[in-house]
Amino acid sequence: MTDSLTVRDNRTGQEYEVPIADGAIRAADLGKIRVDDDNPGLAVYDPGFVNTASCRSSVTYIDGEKGILEYRGYPIEQLAESSSFLEVAYLLIHGALPSKTEYEQWVHDITYHTFVHENIKSFMEGFRYDAHPMGMLMASVGALSTFYPDAVDIHDPANRHIQTVRMIAKMPTLGAWSFRNAQGKPFVYPDNELSYTANFLSMLWKMSEIKYQPDERIVKALDTLFILHADHEQNCSANAVRSVGSSQVDPYSAVAAGVGALYGPLHGGANEAVLRMLKRIGTKDNIPAFIEGVKNGDERLMGFGHRVYKNYDPRARIIKKACDDVFEVTGVNPLLEIAQELEKIALEDEYFVQRKLYPNVDFYSGLIYEALEFPPEMFTVLFAIGRTPGWLAQWNELVQDKEQKIARPKQIYTGGRGLDFTPSSQRWA
Ligand code: SDX
């Protein structure tokens, strides 16, 4: 037995040996299978890349059947329980846990890069009062590329590092200012005496008090949520960052593409959609009718299902537990009862069981964000802040991967061919 396929092309009777490595075959090997030299070799058609590996990566490991998630080999449960978001960010970016000195330097560097150019402030003030914060975040992250033109030198490790630090440091500032713009409140500058997550809360909520004093239980819960969102291998937004980054553009433009992908309701926008869904259901009595709507395709159970997890998303389990800690401070979110009843019914219902649809990371996170008094349109901004180290770890890996090329997939052409053009003057005469 060898690690290979023997493929027989019945159009020609020819046989091909296709090597198998790491559980995959190379599409290029299938390209050698052709009828004759005048026709292209075989391509692989895979909408949404459901069964296509785009890269080799050592950042995050997921086993969807077993509900396993590990960052650089460390189980998410242990990191969520005992690490901090900035330590996890260090781990994702550098590939190893930091020493005390490395961690202190990392925290110092990030703390002292939280400010953004004053022009960003006037740029943000140009948005409508009701602009969606994700639209503002996507625009302002992209705009950062114009403030750091040296970021184009992506092959210089020191340059990659400073841009990585800047983006992790500035994402909360941009996110908080997007929120303050929507609230019509003055922008709050970073407070470098506060921890990363406490500073974010200060920029969100500080008003006339001299110094914002966050509740440490809330800081811990939000820091844990950031850890849970930090990376997730080749999800839609990581793929966007890699695809745009493969053109060798600066990292700000690549991450702005990731923010755009995350904005979508099937991806990071699902947490906002879950809250709106729960509010629309309104009471437990309306759940059976809603479930029927899902089954006949009129509704989608937002926060359920996953391309990879065919088991309970391990992050959802942790977030569900974090709900209790947050609700101890804020009071229980009345929508929690509807969410729990919805989950109970769905997990027993054949439609969901057969399709292996379980709660994902977005199902419970919105309940915590709402309890923390974030408006739904801010939920995906919180996701983006957490995901930034993951996007940058993927981008750094892409830039150093000698196997990578500019992303340019094939297509199956279905349009017309060789048509004769008639100029409009004749067509319309
Ligand atoms: C995130 O990829 C990642 O890692 C993403 C993420 C990350 O950390 O980066 O984990 C974050 O994006 C989580 C997912 C958040 N999105 C939602 O909660 C939106 C609702 N879920 C879905 O739309 C859906 O489950 C996806 C988009 C998450 C996954 O879609 P797939 O893998 O393309 O699966 P599919 O749409 O082909 O669904 C398979 C079947 C279909 O039924 P049939 O057509 O075979 O009859 O399951 C059904 C779907 O209709 N289905 C659902 C459903 N999700 C899938 N039916 C009802 N409600 C749902 N939520």
PDB file of C-alpha atoms in Angstrom, residues 52-339:
ATOM      1  CA  THR A  52      -9.787  22.708  -0.401  1.00  0.00           C
ATOM      2  CA  ALA A  53      -6.648  23.454   1.629  1.00  0.00           C
ATOM      3  CA  SER A  54      -5.185  26.836   0.641  1.00  0.00           C
ATOM      4  CA  CYS A  55      -2.071  26.796   2.803  1.00  0.00           C
ATOM      5  CA  ARG A  56       0.042  25.047   5.392  1.00  0.00           C
ATOM      6  CA  SER A  57      -0.326  26.678   8.799  1.00  0.00           C
ATOM      7  CA  SER A  58       0.857  26.079  12.375  1.00  0.00           C
ATOM      8  CA  VAL A  59      -1.222  28.844  13.962  1.00  0.00           C
ATOM      9  CA  THR A  60      -4.502  27.123  14.904  1.00  0.00           C
ATOM     10  CA  TYR A  61      -5.693  23.511  14.986  1.00  0.00           C
ATOM     11  CA  ILE A  62      -9.382  22.581  14.865  1.00  0.00           C
ATOM     12  CA  ASP A  63     -10.952  19.122  14.991  1.00  0.00           C
ATOM     13  CA  GLY A  64     -14.568  19.804  14.001  1.00  0.00           C
ATOM     14  CA  GLU A  65     -15.845  16.311  14.811  1.00  0.00           C
ATOM     15  CA  LYS A  66     -14.361  16.321  18.316  1.00  0.00           C
ATOM     16  CA  GLY A  67     -14.900  20.042  19.011  1.00  0.00           C
ATOM     17  CA  ILE A  68     -11.196  20.681  19.590  1.00  0.00           C
ATOM     18  CA  LEU A  69      -9.611  24.148  19.193  1.00  0.00           C
ATOM     19  CA  GLU A  70      -5.923  24.827  19.936  1.00  0.00           C
ATOM     20  CA  TYR A  71      -3.814  27.988  19.382  1.00  0.00           C
ATOM     21  CA  ARG A  72      -0.228  26.945  18.557  1.00  0.00           C
ATOM     22  CA  GLY A  73      -1.072  23.585  20.171  1.00  0.00           C
ATOM     23  CA  TYR A  74      -2.509  24.952  23.444  1.00  0.00           C
ATOM     24  CA  PRO A  75      -6.180  23.996  24.157  1.00  0.00           C
ATOM     25  CA  ILE A  76      -8.554  26.972  24.095  1.00  0.00           C
ATOM     26  CA  GLU A  77     -10.070  25.884  27.419  1.00  0.00           C
ATOM     27  CA  GLN A  78      -6.701  26.301  29.219  1.00  0.00           C
ATOM     28  CA  LEU A  79      -5.890  29.619  27.535  1.00  0.00           C
ATOM     29  CA  ALA A  80      -9.360  31.036  28.300  1.00  0.00           C
ATOM     30  CA  GLU A  81      -9.056  29.919  31.920  1.00  0.00           C
ATOM     31  CA  SER A  82      -5.491  30.975  32.729  1.00  0.00           C
ATOM     32  CA  SER A  83      -4.000  33.279  30.075  1.00  0.00           C
ATOM     33  CA  SER A  84      -4.598  36.906  29.041  1.00  0.00           C
ATOM     34  CA  PHE A  85      -5.519  38.290  25.639  1.00  0.00           C
ATOM     35  CA  LEU A  86      -2.131  39.977  25.120  1.00  0.00           C
ATOM     36  CA  GLU A  87      -0.279  36.790  26.102  1.00  0.00           C
ATOM     37  CA  VAL A  88      -2.433  34.816  23.632  1.00  0.00           C
ATOM     38  CA  ALA A  89      -1.766  37.490  20.995  1.00  0.00           C
ATOM     39  CA  TYR A  90       1.983  37.055  21.633  1.00  0.00           C
ATOM     40  CA  LEU A  91       1.610  33.271  21.322  1.00  0.00           C
ATOM     41  CA  LEU A  92      -0.288  33.535  18.020  1.00  0.00           C
ATOM     42  CA  ILE A  93       2.142  36.044  16.501  1.00  0.00           C
ATOM     43  CA  HIS A  94       5.448  34.575  17.746  1.00  0.00           C
ATOM     44  CA  GLY A  95       4.494  30.868  17.863  1.00  0.00           C
ATOM     45  CA  ALA A  96       5.602  30.403  21.495  1.00  0.00           C
ATOM     46  CA  LEU A  97       4.632  31.649  24.954  1.00  0.00           C
ATOM     47  CA  PRO A  98       6.634  34.715  26.084  1.00  0.00           C
ATOM     48  CA  SER A  99       9.210  34.865  28.854  1.00  0.00           C
ATOM     49  CA  LYS A 100       8.532  37.468  31.555  1.00  0.00           C
ATOM     50  CA  THR A 101      10.845  39.963  29.853  1.00  0.00           C
ATOM     51  CA  GLU A 102       9.356  39.285  26.398  1.00  0.00           C
ATOM     52  CA  TYR A 103       5.831  39.694  27.761  1.00  0.00           C
ATOM     53  CA  GLU A 104       6.640  42.965  29.553  1.00  0.00           C
ATOM     54  CA  GLN A 105       8.246  44.343  26.374  1.00  0.00           C
ATOM     55  CA  TRP A 106       5.240  43.228  24.298  1.00  0.00           C
ATOM     56  CA  VAL A 107       2.750  44.870  26.673  1.00  0.00           C
ATOM     57  CA  HIS A 108       4.881  48.067  26.753  1.00  0.00           C
ATOM     58  CA  ASP A 109       5.097  48.213  22.938  1.00  0.00           C
ATOM     59  CA  ILE A 110       1.369  47.710  22.496  1.00  0.00           C
ATOM     60  CA  THR A 111       0.447  50.121  25.292  1.00  0.00           C
ATOM     61  CA  TYR A 112       2.534  52.894  23.710  1.00  0.00           C
ATOM     62  CA  HIS A 113       1.075  52.461  20.227  1.00  0.00           C
ATOM     63  CA  THR A 114      -2.612  52.837  21.146  1.00  0.00           C
ATOM     64  CA  PHE A 115      -2.831  56.447  19.898  1.00  0.00           C
ATOM     65  CA  VAL A 116      -3.803  57.140  16.290  1.00  0.00           C
ATOM     66  CA  HIS A 117      -2.954  60.143  14.102  1.00  0.00           C
ATOM     67  CA  GLU A 118      -5.228  63.088  14.896  1.00  0.00           C
ATOM     68  CA  ASN A 119      -6.399  63.137  11.264  1.00  0.00           C
ATOM     69  CA  ILE A 120      -8.143  59.795  11.927  1.00  0.00           C
ATOM     70  CA  LYS A 121     -10.344  61.669  14.403  1.00  0.00           C
ATOM     71  CA  SER A 122     -11.531  64.207  11.804  1.00  0.00           C
ATOM     72  CA  PHE A 123     -11.804  61.392   9.256  1.00  0.00           C
ATOM     73  CA  MET A 124     -14.114  59.487  11.625  1.00  0.00           C
ATOM     74  CA  GLU A 125     -16.152  62.600  12.396  1.00  0.00           C
ATOM     75  CA  GLY A 126     -16.982  62.698   8.692  1.00  0.00           C
ATOM     76  CA  PHE A 127     -19.209  59.624   8.976  1.00  0.00           C
ATOM     77  CA  ARG A 128     -22.973  59.980   9.409  1.00  0.00           C
ATOM     78  CA  TYR A 129     -24.148  59.859  13.023  1.00  0.00           C
ATOM     79  CA  ASP A 130     -25.789  56.469  12.326  1.00  0.00           C
ATOM     80  CA  ALA A 131     -22.884  54.929  10.385  1.00  0.00           C
ATOM     81  CA  HIS A 132     -22.417  51.226  11.253  1.00  0.00           C
ATOM     82  CA  PRO A 133     -19.247  50.934  13.388  1.00  0.00           C
ATOM     83  CA  MET A 134     -17.998  48.020  11.257  1.00  0.00           C
ATOM     84  CA  GLY A 135     -18.090  50.231   8.160  1.00  0.00           C
ATOM     85  CA  MET A 136     -16.131  52.864  10.061  1.00  0.00           C
ATOM     86  CA  LEU A 137     -13.636  50.283  11.362  1.00  0.00           C
ATOM     87  CA  MET A 138     -13.047  48.790   7.893  1.00  0.00           C
ATOM     88  CA  ALA A 139     -12.469  52.274   6.442  1.00  0.00           C
ATOM     89  CA  SER A 140     -10.184  53.465   9.229  1.00  0.00           C
ATOM     90  CA  VAL A 141      -8.035  50.326   9.262  1.00  0.00           C
ATOM     91  CA  GLY A 142      -7.547  50.728   5.512  1.00  0.00           C
ATOM     92  CA  ALA A 143      -6.812  54.430   6.024  1.00  0.00           C
ATOM     93  CA  LEU A 144      -3.969  53.519   8.427  1.00  0.00           C
ATOM     94  CA  SER A 145      -2.051  52.258   5.375  1.00  0.00           C
ATOM     95  CA  THR A 146      -1.789  55.909   4.249  1.00  0.00           C
ATOM     96  CA  PHE A 147      -0.297  56.962   7.603  1.00  0.00           C
ATOM     97  CA  TYR A 148       2.354  54.218   7.541  1.00  0.00           C
ATOM     98  CA  PRO A 149       3.542  54.053   3.914  1.00  0.00           C
ATOM     99  CA  ASP A 150       6.659  52.132   5.046  1.00  0.00           C
ATOM    100  CA  ALA A 151       4.327  49.199   5.810  1.00  0.00           C
ATOM    101  CA  VAL A 152       4.650  48.148   2.157  1.00  0.00           C
ATOM    102  CA  ASP A 153       8.091  46.717   2.986  1.00  0.00           C
ATOM    103  CA  ILE A 154       6.509  43.416   4.010  1.00  0.00           C
ATOM    104  CA  HIS A 155       9.718  41.361   3.619  1.00  0.00           C
ATOM    105  CA  ASP A 156      11.491  43.197   6.465  1.00  0.00           C
ATOM    106  CA  PRO A 157      10.777  41.262   9.721  1.00  0.00           C
ATOM    107  CA  ALA A 158      11.279  44.358  11.902  1.00  0.00           C
ATOM    108  CA  ASN A 159       8.818  46.300   9.740  1.00  0.00           C
ATOM    109  CA  ARG A 160       6.267  43.469   9.890  1.00  0.00           C
ATOM    110  CA  HIS A 161       6.667  43.461  13.670  1.00  0.00           C
ATOM    111  CA  ILE A 162       6.035  47.195  14.193  1.00  0.00           C
ATOM    112  CA  GLN A 163       2.978  47.145  11.905  1.00  0.00           C
ATOM    113  CA  THR A 164       1.700  44.069  13.780  1.00  0.00           C
ATOM    114  CA  VAL A 165       2.135  45.872  17.132  1.00  0.00           C
ATOM    115  CA  ARG A 166       0.482  49.033  15.793  1.00  0.00           C
ATOM    116  CA  MET A 167      -2.590  47.177  14.512  1.00  0.00           C
ATOM    117  CA  ILE A 168      -3.152  45.144  17.681  1.00  0.00           C
ATOM    118  CA  ALA A 169      -2.689  48.352  19.707  1.00  0.00           C
ATOM    119  CA  LYS A 170      -4.886  50.623  17.599  1.00  0.00           C
ATOM    120  CA  MET A 171      -7.845  48.344  16.845  1.00  0.00           C
ATOM    121  CA  PRO A 172      -9.504  49.069  20.247  1.00  0.00           C
ATOM    122  CA  THR A 173      -8.981  52.822  19.742  1.00  0.00           C
ATOM    123  CA  LEU A 174     -10.593  52.700  16.288  1.00  0.00           C
ATOM    124  CA  GLY A 175     -13.372  50.433  17.586  1.00  0.00           C
ATOM    125  CA  ALA A 176     -14.094  52.652  20.572  1.00  0.00           C
ATOM    126  CA  TRP A 177     -14.076  55.817  18.455  1.00  0.00           C
ATOM    127  CA  SER A 178     -16.487  54.210  15.975  1.00  0.00           C
ATOM    128  CA  PHE A 179     -18.785  53.548  18.946  1.00  0.00           C
ATOM    129  CA  ARG A 180     -18.422  57.080  20.362  1.00  0.00           C
ATOM    130  CA  ASN A 181     -19.177  58.580  16.941  1.00  0.00           C
ATOM    131  CA  ALA A 182     -22.383  56.515  16.744  1.00  0.00           C
ATOM    132  CA  GLN A 183     -23.284  57.645  20.278  1.00  0.00           C
ATOM    133  CA  GLY A 184     -22.554  61.303  19.500  1.00  0.00           C
ATOM    134  CA  LYS A 185     -20.091  61.359  22.399  1.00  0.00           C
ATOM    135  CA  PRO A 186     -16.594  62.927  22.446  1.00  0.00           C
ATOM    136  CA  PHE A 187     -13.708  60.602  21.610  1.00  0.00           C
ATOM    137  CA  VAL A 188     -11.722  59.385  24.646  1.00  0.00           C
ATOM    138  CA  TYR A 189      -7.960  59.056  24.282  1.00  0.00           C
ATOM    139  CA  PRO A 190      -6.134  55.906  25.421  1.00  0.00           C
ATOM    140  CA  ASP A 191      -5.138  55.734  29.086  1.00  0.00           C
ATOM    141  CA  ASN A 192      -1.727  54.067  29.151  1.00  0.00           C
ATOM    142  CA  GLU A 193      -1.987  53.345  32.873  1.00  0.00           C
ATOM    143  CA  LEU A 194      -4.781  50.840  32.220  1.00  0.00           C
ATOM    144  CA  SER A 195      -4.453  47.277  30.878  1.00  0.00           C
ATOM    145  CA  TYR A 196      -5.330  46.616  27.238  1.00  0.00           C
ATOM    146  CA  THR A 197      -8.942  45.597  27.847  1.00  0.00           C
ATOM    147  CA  ALA A 198      -9.520  48.084  30.691  1.00  0.00           C
ATOM    148  CA  ASN A 199      -8.238  50.861  28.402  1.00  0.00           C
ATOM    149  CA  PHE A 200     -10.696  49.754  25.714  1.00  0.00           C
ATOM    150  CA  LEU A 201     -13.557  50.012  28.236  1.00  0.00           C
ATOM    151  CA  SER A 202     -12.298  53.454  29.279  1.00  0.00           C
ATOM    152  CA  MET A 203     -12.327  54.714  25.661  1.00  0.00           C
ATOM    153  CA  LEU A 204     -15.865  53.343  25.303  1.00  0.00           C
ATOM    154  CA  TRP A 205     -17.521  54.511  28.499  1.00  0.00           C
ATOM    155  CA  LYS A 206     -15.487  57.335  30.150  1.00  0.00           C
ATOM    156  CA  MET A 207     -17.440  60.570  30.476  1.00  0.00           C
ATOM    157  CA  SER A 208     -16.645  63.470  32.819  1.00  0.00           C
ATOM    158  CA  GLU A 209     -14.868  61.443  35.543  1.00  0.00           C
ATOM    159  CA  ILE A 210     -11.153  62.126  35.916  1.00  0.00           C
ATOM    160  CA  LYS A 211     -10.215  58.461  35.554  1.00  0.00           C
ATOM    161  CA  TYR A 212     -12.392  55.591  34.372  1.00  0.00           C
ATOM    162  CA  GLN A 213     -12.511  52.703  36.879  1.00  0.00           C
ATOM    163  CA  PRO A 214     -13.685  49.497  35.152  1.00  0.00           C
ATOM    164  CA  ASP A 215     -15.203  46.583  37.065  1.00  0.00           C
ATOM    165  CA  GLU A 216     -12.419  43.971  37.075  1.00  0.00           C
ATOM    166  CA  ARG A 217     -14.970  41.174  36.552  1.00  0.00           C
ATOM    167  CA  ILE A 218     -16.103  42.836  33.325  1.00  0.00           C
ATOM    168  CA  VAL A 219     -12.473  43.368  32.235  1.00  0.00           C
ATOM    169  CA  LYS A 220     -11.768  39.662  32.806  1.00  0.00           C
ATOM    170  CA  ALA A 221     -14.913  38.536  30.950  1.00  0.00           C
ATOM    171  CA  LEU A 222     -14.160  40.758  27.933  1.00  0.00           C
ATOM    172  CA  ASP A 223     -10.489  39.706  27.941  1.00  0.00           C
ATOM    173  CA  THR A 224     -11.643  36.071  27.861  1.00  0.00           C
ATOM    174  CA  LEU A 225     -14.016  36.823  24.977  1.00  0.00           C
ATOM    175  CA  PHE A 226     -11.108  38.401  23.073  1.00  0.00           C
ATOM    176  CA  ILE A 227      -9.077  35.211  23.676  1.00  0.00           C
ATOM    177  CA  LEU A 228     -11.928  33.050  22.343  1.00  0.00           C
ATOM    178  CA  HIS A 229     -12.127  35.132  19.161  1.00  0.00           C
ATOM    179  CA  ALA A 230      -8.372  35.470  18.587  1.00  0.00           C
ATOM    180  CA  ASP A 231      -7.995  33.052  15.666  1.00  0.00           C
ATOM    181  CA  HIS A 232      -9.830  30.251  13.917  1.00  0.00           C
ATOM    182  CA  GLU A 233      -7.577  28.929  11.129  1.00  0.00           C
ATOM    183  CA  GLN A 234      -8.827  29.528   7.554  1.00  0.00           C
ATOM    184  CA  ASN A 235     -12.218  31.146   8.273  1.00  0.00           C
ATOM    185  CA  CYS A 236     -13.755  33.533   5.746  1.00  0.00           C
ATOM    186  CA  SER A 237     -12.005  36.658   7.064  1.00  0.00           C
ATOM    187  CA  ALA A 238      -8.608  34.946   7.487  1.00  0.00           C
ATOM    188  CA  ASN A 239      -8.976  33.757   3.892  1.00  0.00           C
ATOM    189  CA  ALA A 240      -9.724  37.360   2.871  1.00  0.00           C
ATOM    190  CA  VAL A 241      -6.598  38.622   4.667  1.00  0.00           C
ATOM    191  CA  ARG A 242      -4.487  35.924   2.999  1.00  0.00           C
ATOM    192  CA  SER A 243      -6.018  36.432  -0.435  1.00  0.00           C
ATOM    193  CA  VAL A 244      -5.538  40.216  -0.388  1.00  0.00           C
ATOM    194  CA  GLY A 245      -2.166  39.826   1.348  1.00  0.00           C
ATOM    195  CA  SER A 246      -0.994  37.461  -1.407  1.00  0.00           C
ATOM    196  CA  SER A 247      -0.776  40.480  -3.738  1.00  0.00           C
ATOM    197  CA  GLN A 248       1.988  41.725  -1.369  1.00  0.00           C
ATOM    198  CA  VAL A 249      -0.037  44.779  -0.354  1.00  0.00           C
ATOM    199  CA  ASP A 250       0.615  46.336   3.078  1.00  0.00           C
ATOM    200  CA  PRO A 251      -0.918  44.564   6.143  1.00  0.00           C
ATOM    201  CA  TYR A 252      -3.394  47.377   6.893  1.00  0.00           C
ATOM    202  CA  SER A 253      -5.074  46.877   3.499  1.00  0.00           C
ATOM    203  CA  ALA A 254      -5.077  43.101   4.002  1.00  0.00           C
ATOM    204  CA  VAL A 255      -6.618  43.361   7.498  1.00  0.00           C
ATOM    205  CA  ALA A 256      -9.186  45.894   6.232  1.00  0.00           C
ATOM    206  CA  ALA A 257     -10.316  43.139   3.826  1.00  0.00           C
ATOM    207  CA  GLY A 258     -10.619  40.794   6.815  1.00  0.00           C
ATOM    208  CA  VAL A 259     -12.792  43.353   8.625  1.00  0.00           C
ATOM    209  CA  GLY A 260     -15.002  43.513   5.542  1.00  0.00           C
ATOM    210  CA  ALA A 261     -15.418  39.729   5.413  1.00  0.00           C
ATOM    211  CA  LEU A 262     -16.134  39.539   9.151  1.00  0.00           C
ATOM    212  CA  TYR A 263     -18.899  42.161   8.710  1.00  0.00           C
ATOM    213  CA  GLY A 264     -21.102  39.629   6.892  1.00  0.00           C
ATOM    214  CA  PRO A 265     -24.054  38.017   8.776  1.00  0.00           C
ATOM    215  CA  LEU A 266     -22.866  34.502   7.927  1.00  0.00           C
ATOM    216  CA  HIS A 267     -19.525  35.212   9.630  1.00  0.00           C
ATOM    217  CA  GLY A 268     -18.773  37.708  12.401  1.00  0.00           C
ATOM    218  CA  GLY A 269     -22.014  39.596  11.828  1.00  0.00           C
ATOM    219  CA  ALA A 270     -23.871  36.556  13.193  1.00  0.00           C
ATOM    220  CA  ASN A 271     -23.585  37.723  16.822  1.00  0.00           C
ATOM    221  CA  GLU A 272     -25.528  40.871  15.944  1.00  0.00           C
ATOM    222  CA  ALA A 273     -28.002  38.772  13.933  1.00  0.00           C
ATOM    223  CA  VAL A 274     -28.510  36.395  16.914  1.00  0.00           C
ATOM    224  CA  LEU A 275     -29.606  39.272  19.168  1.00  0.00           C
ATOM    225  CA  ARG A 276     -31.999  40.606  16.548  1.00  0.00           C
ATOM    226  CA  MET A 277     -33.354  37.052  16.061  1.00  0.00           C
ATOM    227  CA  LEU A 278     -33.901  36.523  19.821  1.00  0.00           C
ATOM    228  CA  LYS A 279     -35.649  39.912  20.094  1.00  0.00           C
ATOM    229  CA  ARG A 280     -37.841  39.045  17.112  1.00  0.00           C
ATOM    230  CA  ILE A 281     -38.805  35.705  18.720  1.00  0.00           C
ATOM    231  CA  GLY A 282     -39.673  37.710  21.828  1.00  0.00           C
ATOM    232  CA  THR A 283     -41.054  34.911  24.060  1.00  0.00           C
ATOM    233  CA  LYS A 284     -40.499  31.184  24.566  1.00  0.00           C
ATOM    234  CA  ASP A 285     -44.009  30.541  23.220  1.00  0.00           C
ATOM    235  CA  ASN A 286     -42.935  31.800  19.774  1.00  0.00           C
ATOM    236  CA  ILE A 287     -40.008  29.347  19.531  1.00  0.00           C
ATOM    237  CA  PRO A 288     -41.874  26.389  17.921  1.00  0.00           C
ATOM    238  CA  ALA A 289     -43.228  28.633  15.128  1.00  0.00           C
ATOM    239  CA  PHE A 290     -39.743  30.070  14.569  1.00  0.00           C
ATOM    240  CA  ILE A 291     -38.220  26.582  14.384  1.00  0.00           C
ATOM    241  CA  GLU A 292     -40.852  25.645  11.786  1.00  0.00           C
ATOM    242  CA  GLY A 293     -39.827  28.765   9.844  1.00  0.00           C
ATOM    243  CA  VAL A 294     -36.226  27.555   9.898  1.00  0.00           C
ATOM    244  CA  LYS A 295     -37.202  24.116   8.622  1.00  0.00           C
ATOM    245  CA  ASN A 296     -39.179  25.497   5.702  1.00  0.00           C
ATOM    246  CA  GLY A 297     -36.347  27.859   4.809  1.00  0.00           C
ATOM    247  CA  ASP A 298     -38.025  31.133   5.817  1.00  0.00           C
ATOM    248  CA  GLU A 299     -35.639  31.616   8.745  1.00  0.00           C
ATOM    249  CA  ARG A 300     -32.034  30.827   9.577  1.00  0.00           C
ATOM    250  CA  LEU A 301     -31.105  29.908  13.155  1.00  0.00           C
ATOM    251  CA  MET A 302     -28.322  32.465  13.541  1.00  0.00           C
ATOM    252  CA  GLY A 303     -25.522  31.426  15.900  1.00  0.00           C
ATOM    253  CA  PHE A 304     -26.027  27.784  14.933  1.00  0.00           C
ATOM    254  CA  GLY A 305     -24.048  25.666  12.483  1.00  0.00           C
ATOM    255  CA  HIS A 306     -20.452  25.784  11.387  1.00  0.00           C
ATOM    256  CA  ARG A 307     -18.394  24.789   8.359  1.00  0.00           C
ATOM    257  CA  VAL A 308     -15.933  22.896  10.546  1.00  0.00           C
ATOM    258  CA  TYR A 309     -17.583  22.113  13.900  1.00  0.00           C
ATOM    259  CA  LYS A 310     -20.017  19.213  13.558  1.00  0.00           C
ATOM    260  CA  ASN A 311     -20.121  19.179  17.324  1.00  0.00           C
ATOM    261  CA  TYR A 312     -20.569  21.820  19.999  1.00  0.00           C
ATOM    262  CA  ASP A 313     -18.217  24.786  19.302  1.00  0.00           C
ATOM    263  CA  PRO A 314     -15.858  24.670  22.326  1.00  0.00           C
ATOM    264  CA  ARG A 315     -15.910  28.471  22.447  1.00  0.00           C
ATOM    265  CA  ALA A 316     -19.711  28.521  22.793  1.00  0.00           C
ATOM    266  CA  ARG A 317     -19.423  26.245  25.824  1.00  0.00           C
ATOM    267  CA  ILE A 318     -16.914  28.622  27.470  1.00  0.00           C
ATOM    268  CA  ILE A 319     -18.929  31.742  26.589  1.00  0.00           C
ATOM    269  CA  LYS A 320     -22.090  30.168  27.995  1.00  0.00           C
ATOM    270  CA  LYS A 321     -20.219  29.775  31.291  1.00  0.00           C
ATOM    271  CA  ALA A 322     -18.869  33.351  31.088  1.00  0.00           C
ATOM    272  CA  CYS A 323     -22.495  34.526  30.863  1.00  0.00           C
ATOM    273  CA  ASP A 324     -22.958  33.599  34.520  1.00  0.00           C
ATOM    274  CA  ASP A 325     -19.917  35.675  35.593  1.00  0.00           C
ATOM    275  CA  VAL A 326     -21.079  38.732  33.648  1.00  0.00           C
ATOM    276  CA  PHE A 327     -24.744  38.438  34.681  1.00  0.00           C
ATOM    277  CA  GLU A 328     -23.566  38.388  38.312  1.00  0.00           C
ATOM    278  CA  VAL A 329     -22.495  42.007  37.698  1.00  0.00           C
ATOM    279  CA  THR A 330     -25.083  43.194  35.188  1.00  0.00           C
ATOM    280  CA  GLY A 331     -28.146  41.112  36.058  1.00  0.00           C
ATOM    281  CA  VAL A 332     -29.398  38.274  33.844  1.00  0.00           C
ATOM    282  CA  ASN A 333     -30.178  39.167  30.246  1.00  0.00           C
ATOM    283  CA  PRO A 334     -33.893  38.282  29.801  1.00  0.00           C
ATOM    284  CA  LEU A 335     -33.086  36.946  26.322  1.00  0.00           C
ATOM    285  CA  LEU A 336     -30.902  34.229  27.922  1.00  0.00           C
ATOM    286  CA  GLU A 337     -33.981  32.165  28.742  1.00  0.00           C
ATOM    287  CA  ILE A 338     -35.160  32.263  25.104  1.00  0.00           C
ATOM    288  CA  ALA A 339     -31.638  31.355  23.894  1.00  0.00           C
TER     289      ALA A 339
END
